[in-house]
Amino acid sequence: MGEWHPECPARLQAIDDQLIASGIASLLERREAPRASIADLQRVHSDAAIAQVRDQLPATGSYYALDGDTLLNAYSWEAALRAAGAAVAATDAVMRGEVNNAFCAIRPPGHHATPDSSMGFCLFNNVAIAAKHAMQVYGLRRIAIIDFDVHHGNGTEAAFAEDARVLMVSFFQHPLYPYSGIHPAGTAPSHLLNIPVPAHTRGDVVRELVRQRWLPALQAHQPEMLFISAGFDAHREDEMASMGLVEADFAWITKQLVEVARQYANGRIVSCLEGGYALSALGRCVVAHLKALARID
Ligand SMILES: [Zn+2]
């Protein structure tokens, strides 16, 4: 999206660098991301939303702005298909028992993309597409989507607002972009557990919210598979927001989710990268997240 843009290719390089530096790169099985099919995208997105990306690609070297901070370049369609395709392929690999769980190191992120529109750096909603795939192809009836990105996953909420098969749990800094996810008391559907927290909230407070709010909801829902919108922009070094989490907090949260998956879902987890813009912190957080997923301590 341009040299100046925080959602930049260096994010994935930073993750790779830290995987190598930490020594866990050689322990992971790596797979290339295939392209999602149009039918995969259509499980979540309207034809107009798909065409909005596909039909407006600019010439190499120029950009087309979908909104103030979401831009297309000549390669955006290909990248968006690979990002969604990674999430779908990871779901297949986990459902077939080829791997216990999977992390998709993908760009662009997805959780702000609504069924009808790309926005907020996100073109298509990777995690929502994968969750729909799990339900429609494998017949799963209870899914959990856990979103720990610092921003509210408005696109994911919109995709499943009417679908109680999907429990969505999240916390997010409030007020902050995209200024959504706040339901007047008593009006939120019971399958949407979005917890707004103020700026400067630290990890100990978030862990207590996870203990008291997320875990009972997840245990009640008994999900057959977990999907994680893994954004790491709640890290205290990340200037996209103002929260105070550190690597150990993301590791702790991931361990709780691994335990939920073990109890109810045969261990099945697909985690998809969302935000995280402080490059060093992003890489370190992904290492902590993967160590917890792989039970490497
Ligand atoms: Zn974010």
Tab-separated table of C-alpha atoms and ligand atoms in Angstrom:
chain	number	residue	atom	x	y	z
A	1	MET	CA	0.000	0.000	0.000
A	2	GLY	CA	3.005	2.263	-0.418
A	3	GLU	CA	6.310	2.815	1.333
A	4	TRP	CA	4.740	4.966	4.017
A	5	HIS	CA	2.034	2.476	4.927
A	6	PRO	CA	2.259	0.516	8.211
A	7	GLU	CA	0.715	-2.610	6.616
A	8	CYS	CA	3.957	-3.275	4.750
A	9	PRO	CA	5.824	-6.324	3.385
A	10	ALA	CA	8.471	-5.915	6.103
A	11	ARG	CA	5.936	-7.278	8.591
A	12	LEU	CA	6.260	-10.793	7.218
A	13	GLN	CA	10.038	-10.452	6.966
A	14	ALA	CA	10.131	-9.438	10.633
A	15	ILE	CA	8.200	-12.586	11.529
A	16	ASP	CA	10.568	-14.755	9.499
A	17	ASP	CA	13.585	-13.100	11.096
A	18	GLN	CA	12.329	-13.785	14.611
A	19	LEU	CA	11.341	-17.365	13.797
A	20	ILE	CA	14.924	-17.996	12.690
A	21	ALA	CA	16.497	-16.076	15.578
A	22	SER	CA	14.374	-17.951	18.120
A	23	GLY	CA	15.426	-21.315	16.746
A	24	ILE	CA	11.884	-22.568	16.146
A	25	ALA	CA	11.803	-22.062	12.362
A	26	SER	CA	13.227	-25.525	11.769
A	27	LEU	CA	10.559	-27.120	13.965
A	28	LEU	CA	7.666	-25.804	11.904
A	29	GLU	CA	6.159	-27.346	8.799
A	30	ARG	CA	5.798	-24.597	6.209
A	31	ARG	CA	3.376	-24.532	3.307
A	32	GLU	CA	2.852	-22.056	0.494
A	33	ALA	CA	-0.540	-20.367	0.328
A	34	PRO	CA	-2.733	-21.373	-2.598
A	35	ARG	CA	-5.227	-18.929	-4.113
A	36	ALA	CA	-8.736	-18.912	-2.706
A	37	SER	CA	-11.448	-19.581	-5.251
A	38	ILE	CA	-14.180	-17.074	-6.032
A	39	ALA	CA	-16.599	-19.523	-4.413
A	40	ASP	CA	-14.525	-19.333	-1.208
A	41	LEU	CA	-14.816	-15.532	-1.200
A	42	GLN	CA	-18.531	-15.689	-1.983
A	43	ARG	CA	-19.202	-17.577	1.234
A	44	VAL	CA	-18.679	-14.225	2.996
A	45	HIS	CA	-18.550	-11.441	0.429
A	46	SER	CA	-21.026	-9.986	-2.034
A	47	ASP	CA	-20.173	-10.030	-5.720
A	48	ALA	CA	-19.886	-6.236	-5.545
A	49	ALA	CA	-17.298	-6.442	-2.748
A	50	ILE	CA	-15.260	-8.953	-4.755
A	51	ALA	CA	-15.486	-6.856	-7.916
A	52	GLN	CA	-14.481	-3.745	-5.962
A	53	VAL	CA	-11.031	-5.306	-5.499
A	54	ARG	CA	-10.689	-7.357	-8.693
A	55	ASP	CA	-11.816	-4.706	-11.152
A	56	GLN	CA	-10.023	-1.665	-9.816
A	57	LEU	CA	-6.396	-2.792	-9.786
A	58	PRO	CA	-4.184	0.074	-10.932
A	59	ALA	CA	-1.153	-0.151	-13.195
A	60	THR	CA	2.158	-1.267	-11.700
A	61	GLY	CA	3.617	1.502	-9.584
A	62	SER	CA	0.369	3.307	-8.859
A	63	TYR	CA	-2.353	2.956	-6.245
A	64	TYR	CA	-6.119	3.016	-6.081
A	65	ALA	CA	-7.650	4.115	-2.775
A	66	LEU	CA	-10.661	2.129	-1.555
A	67	ASP	CA	-10.735	4.344	1.522
A	68	GLY	CA	-8.356	6.703	3.280
A	69	ASP	CA	-6.045	3.936	4.467
A	70	THR	CA	-6.893	0.943	2.258
A	71	LEU	CA	-5.146	1.004	-1.096
A	72	LEU	CA	-4.840	-1.381	-4.006
A	73	ASN	CA	-1.744	-1.874	-6.104
A	74	ALA	CA	-1.279	-4.086	-9.141
A	75	TYR	CA	-0.671	-7.154	-6.970
A	76	SER	CA	-3.420	-6.693	-4.373
A	77	TRP	CA	-5.884	-9.119	-5.926
A	78	GLU	CA	-3.260	-11.867	-6.012
A	79	ALA	CA	-2.197	-11.123	-2.434
A	80	ALA	CA	-5.786	-11.088	-1.191
A	81	LEU	CA	-6.512	-14.436	-2.857
A	82	ARG	CA	-3.365	-15.942	-1.314
A	83	ALA	CA	-4.249	-14.605	2.150
A	84	ALA	CA	-7.756	-16.036	2.063
A	85	GLY	CA	-6.445	-19.173	0.371
A	86	ALA	CA	-3.971	-19.738	3.187
A	87	ALA	CA	-6.778	-19.669	5.737
A	88	VAL	CA	-8.868	-22.108	3.699
A	89	ALA	CA	-5.933	-24.463	3.063
A	90	ALA	CA	-4.994	-24.345	6.756
A	91	THR	CA	-8.562	-25.290	7.621
A	92	ASP	CA	-8.381	-28.231	5.235
A	93	ALA	CA	-5.036	-29.365	6.680
A	94	VAL	CA	-6.334	-29.217	10.233
A	95	MET	CA	-9.679	-30.846	9.432
A	96	ARG	CA	-7.951	-33.692	7.598
A	97	GLY	CA	-5.656	-34.237	10.559
A	98	GLU	CA	-2.484	-33.454	8.616
A	99	VAL	CA	-1.494	-30.953	11.314
A	100	ASN	CA	-2.889	-30.191	14.769
A	101	ASN	CA	-3.095	-26.470	14.198
A	102	ALA	CA	-1.863	-23.828	11.809
A	103	PHE	CA	-0.782	-20.201	11.776
A	104	CYS	CA	-1.240	-18.191	8.589
A	105	ALA	CA	1.404	-15.477	8.195
A	106	ILE	CA	-0.635	-13.479	5.720
A	107	ARG	CA	-1.160	-10.012	4.344
A	108	PRO	CA	-3.426	-8.215	3.814
A	109	PRO	CA	-5.247	-8.748	7.122
A	110	GLY	CA	-8.972	-9.431	7.096
A	111	HIS	CA	-11.067	-8.734	10.161
A	112	HIS	CA	-12.296	-5.261	9.124
A	113	ALA	CA	-13.502	-6.442	5.716
A	114	THR	CA	-17.296	-6.660	5.885
A	115	PRO	CA	-19.426	-8.809	3.595
A	116	ASP	CA	-20.029	-5.736	1.441
A	117	SER	CA	-16.835	-3.717	1.623
A	118	SER	CA	-13.063	-3.747	2.056
A	119	MET	CA	-11.794	-1.319	4.690
A	120	GLY	CA	-9.140	-0.702	7.332
A	121	PHE	CA	-6.173	-2.306	5.463
A	122	CYS	CA	-8.351	-5.419	4.900
A	123	LEU	CA	-9.549	-6.622	1.497
A	124	PHE	CA	-11.284	-9.933	2.253
A	125	ASN	CA	-12.123	-11.408	5.641
A	126	ASN	CA	-9.703	-14.332	5.775
A	127	VAL	CA	-10.838	-15.747	9.108
A	128	ALA	CA	-14.540	-15.479	8.259
A	129	ILE	CA	-13.975	-17.184	4.899
A	130	ALA	CA	-12.141	-20.037	6.649
A	131	ALA	CA	-14.837	-20.398	9.314
A	132	LYS	CA	-17.586	-20.563	6.681
A	133	HIS	CA	-15.496	-23.117	4.800
A	134	ALA	CA	-15.263	-25.270	7.931
A	135	MET	CA	-19.020	-25.174	8.425
A	136	GLN	CA	-20.087	-25.647	4.826
A	137	VAL	CA	-17.488	-28.157	3.636
A	138	TYR	CA	-16.991	-30.149	6.849
A	139	GLY	CA	-20.390	-29.632	8.424
A	140	LEU	CA	-19.123	-28.160	11.678
A	141	ARG	CA	-21.918	-26.671	13.724
A	142	ARG	CA	-20.104	-24.834	16.511
A	143	ILE	CA	-17.196	-22.535	15.739
A	144	ALA	CA	-15.369	-20.023	17.905
A	145	ILE	CA	-13.585	-16.991	16.517
A	146	ILE	CA	-11.247	-15.364	19.003
A	147	ASP	CA	-10.086	-11.882	17.995
A	148	PHE	CA	-7.300	-10.373	20.120
A	149	ASP	CA	-6.344	-7.633	17.692
A	150	VAL	CA	-6.448	-4.227	19.394
A	151	HIS	CA	-9.130	-3.078	16.940
A	152	HIS	CA	-12.693	-4.368	16.895
A	153	GLY	CA	-13.246	-7.017	14.208
A	154	ASN	CA	-16.263	-5.293	12.738
A	155	GLY	CA	-16.134	-7.258	9.495
A	156	THR	CA	-16.167	-10.590	11.284
A	157	GLU	CA	-18.996	-9.457	13.532
A	158	ALA	CA	-20.986	-8.366	10.480
A	159	ALA	CA	-20.377	-11.706	8.779
A	160	PHE	CA	-21.760	-13.691	11.713
A	161	ALA	CA	-24.193	-11.270	13.348
A	162	GLU	CA	-27.103	-13.563	12.490
A	163	ASP	CA	-25.260	-16.874	12.854
A	164	ALA	CA	-25.274	-18.301	16.374
A	165	ARG	CA	-23.179	-21.277	15.267
A	166	VAL	CA	-20.245	-18.888	15.569
A	167	LEU	CA	-19.229	-17.578	18.980
A	168	MET	CA	-17.064	-14.486	18.545
A	169	VAL	CA	-15.053	-13.341	21.546
A	170	SER	CA	-12.799	-10.321	21.482
A	171	PHE	CA	-11.377	-7.427	23.381
A	172	PHE	CA	-10.486	-4.157	21.758
A	173	GLN	CA	-9.337	-0.698	22.719
A	174	HIS	CA	-12.247	1.736	22.895
A	175	PRO	CA	-12.633	4.324	21.595
A	176	LEU	CA	-10.503	3.465	18.572
A	177	TYR	CA	-10.930	2.677	14.895
A	178	PRO	CA	-13.367	1.386	13.588
A	179	TYR	CA	-15.527	2.749	16.434
A	180	SER	CA	-17.846	-0.261	16.401
A	181	GLY	CA	-18.641	-3.257	18.559
A	182	ILE	CA	-20.386	-1.307	21.289
A	183	HIS	CA	-23.856	-2.645	21.933
A	184	PRO	CA	-26.176	-0.908	24.402
A	185	ALA	CA	-26.544	-3.010	27.544
A	186	GLY	CA	-28.552	-6.146	26.942
A	187	THR	CA	-28.776	-5.787	23.161
A	188	ALA	CA	-25.747	-7.780	22.016
A	189	PRO	CA	-26.561	-11.240	20.654
A	190	SER	CA	-25.285	-13.856	23.101
A	191	HIS	CA	-22.878	-15.272	20.497
A	192	LEU	CA	-21.013	-11.946	20.249
A	193	LEU	CA	-18.817	-11.286	23.290
A	194	ASN	CA	-16.931	-8.119	22.494
A	195	ILE	CA	-15.199	-6.481	25.427
A	196	PRO	CA	-14.147	-2.845	24.997
A	197	VAL	CA	-11.225	-1.777	27.174
A	198	PRO	CA	-9.745	1.687	27.669
A	199	ALA	CA	-6.369	2.838	26.388
A	200	HIS	CA	-3.389	1.830	28.562
A	201	THR	CA	-5.031	-1.415	29.697
A	202	ARG	CA	-2.301	-3.867	30.635
A	203	GLY	CA	-1.990	-7.597	30.278
A	204	ASP	CA	-3.008	-8.499	33.822
A	205	VAL	CA	-6.402	-6.856	33.294
A	206	VAL	CA	-6.850	-8.543	29.919
A	207	ARG	CA	-5.957	-11.943	31.396
A	208	GLU	CA	-8.614	-11.483	34.069
A	209	LEU	CA	-11.203	-10.613	31.397
A	210	VAL	CA	-10.203	-13.728	29.472
A	211	ARG	CA	-10.583	-15.822	32.626
A	212	GLN	CA	-13.900	-14.349	33.697
A	213	ARG	CA	-15.599	-13.688	30.359
A	214	TRP	CA	-14.020	-15.501	27.393
A	215	LEU	CA	-13.326	-18.897	28.909
A	216	PRO	CA	-16.806	-19.527	30.372
A	217	ALA	CA	-18.377	-18.479	27.046
A	218	LEU	CA	-16.028	-20.753	25.104
A	219	GLN	CA	-16.683	-23.645	27.474
A	220	ALA	CA	-20.442	-23.145	27.166
A	221	HIS	CA	-20.257	-23.044	23.361
A	222	GLN	CA	-18.057	-26.153	23.093
A	223	PRO	CA	-16.607	-25.189	19.713
A	224	GLU	CA	-15.606	-27.946	17.313
A	225	MET	CA	-12.899	-25.698	15.882
A	226	LEU	CA	-11.230	-22.440	16.910
A	227	PHE	CA	-10.189	-19.632	14.595
A	228	ILE	CA	-7.980	-16.863	15.899
A	229	SER	CA	-7.796	-13.363	14.491
A	230	ALA	CA	-4.243	-12.930	15.725
A	231	GLY	CA	-3.453	-9.244	15.765
A	232	PHE	CA	-0.512	-8.154	17.859
A	233	ASP	CA	-1.141	-4.416	17.843
A	234	ALA	CA	-2.193	-4.425	21.505
A	235	HIS	CA	1.534	-4.783	22.277
A	236	ARG	CA	2.884	-1.887	24.298
A	237	GLU	CA	5.490	-1.075	21.629
A	238	ASP	CA	2.841	-0.761	18.911
A	239	GLU	CA	1.960	2.846	18.158
A	240	MET	CA	-1.186	2.000	16.187
A	241	ALA	CA	-2.935	1.881	19.565
A	242	SER	CA	-2.175	2.472	23.240
A	243	MET	CA	-2.440	-0.819	25.070
A	244	GLY	CA	0.108	-2.475	27.301
A	245	LEU	CA	0.337	-6.158	26.404
A	246	VAL	CA	3.668	-7.951	26.083
A	247	GLU	CA	4.742	-11.232	24.454
A	248	ALA	CA	3.984	-13.225	27.603
A	249	ASP	CA	0.375	-12.056	27.535
A	250	PHE	CA	-0.139	-13.281	23.968
A	251	ALA	CA	1.511	-16.580	24.942
A	252	TRP	CA	-0.779	-16.926	27.971
A	253	ILE	CA	-3.913	-16.177	25.953
A	254	THR	CA	-2.842	-18.670	23.293
A	255	LYS	CA	-2.265	-21.359	25.926
A	256	GLN	CA	-5.810	-20.888	27.223
A	257	LEU	CA	-7.136	-21.302	23.684
A	258	VAL	CA	-5.002	-24.399	23.099
A	259	GLU	CA	-6.581	-25.883	26.225
A	260	VAL	CA	-10.115	-25.036	25.053
A	261	ALA	CA	-9.314	-26.615	21.688
A	262	ARG	CA	-7.935	-29.712	23.408
A	263	GLN	CA	-11.090	-30.058	25.506
A	264	TYR	CA	-13.717	-29.569	22.815
A	265	ALA	CA	-12.207	-29.371	19.348
A	266	ASN	CA	-9.709	-32.203	19.019
A	267	GLY	CA	-7.040	-29.495	19.250
A	268	ARG	CA	-8.170	-27.862	16.014
A	269	ILE	CA	-7.027	-24.236	15.687
A	270	VAL	CA	-6.395	-22.052	12.664
A	271	SER	CA	-4.820	-18.722	13.519
A	272	CYS	CA	-4.614	-15.876	11.002
A	273	LEU	CA	-2.381	-12.843	11.275
A	274	GLU	CA	-4.278	-9.575	11.537
A	275	GLY	CA	-2.549	-6.395	12.795
A	276	GLY	CA	0.792	-5.781	14.467
A	277	TYR	CA	2.908	-2.935	13.170
A	278	ALA	CA	5.874	-2.559	15.524
A	279	LEU	CA	8.111	-4.882	13.557
A	280	SER	CA	10.317	-6.298	16.301
A	281	ALA	CA	7.430	-6.733	18.720
A	282	LEU	CA	5.343	-8.345	15.977
A	283	GLY	CA	8.030	-10.942	15.299
A	284	ARG	CA	8.536	-11.686	18.973
A	285	CYS	CA	4.797	-12.003	19.578
A	286	VAL	CA	4.366	-14.438	16.698
A	287	VAL	CA	7.189	-16.565	18.134
A	288	ALA	CA	5.435	-16.590	21.519
A	289	HIS	CA	2.100	-17.414	19.844
A	290	LEU	CA	3.604	-20.269	17.808
A	291	LYS	CA	5.461	-21.716	20.774
A	292	ALA	CA	2.166	-21.889	22.640
A	293	LEU	CA	0.355	-23.404	19.641
A	294	ALA	CA	3.123	-25.971	19.185
A	295	ARG	CA	3.488	-26.507	22.937
A	296	ILE	CA	7.178	-25.654	22.829
A	297	ASP	CA	8.280	-24.214	26.153
B	1	ZN	ZN	-5.546	-3.982	14.492
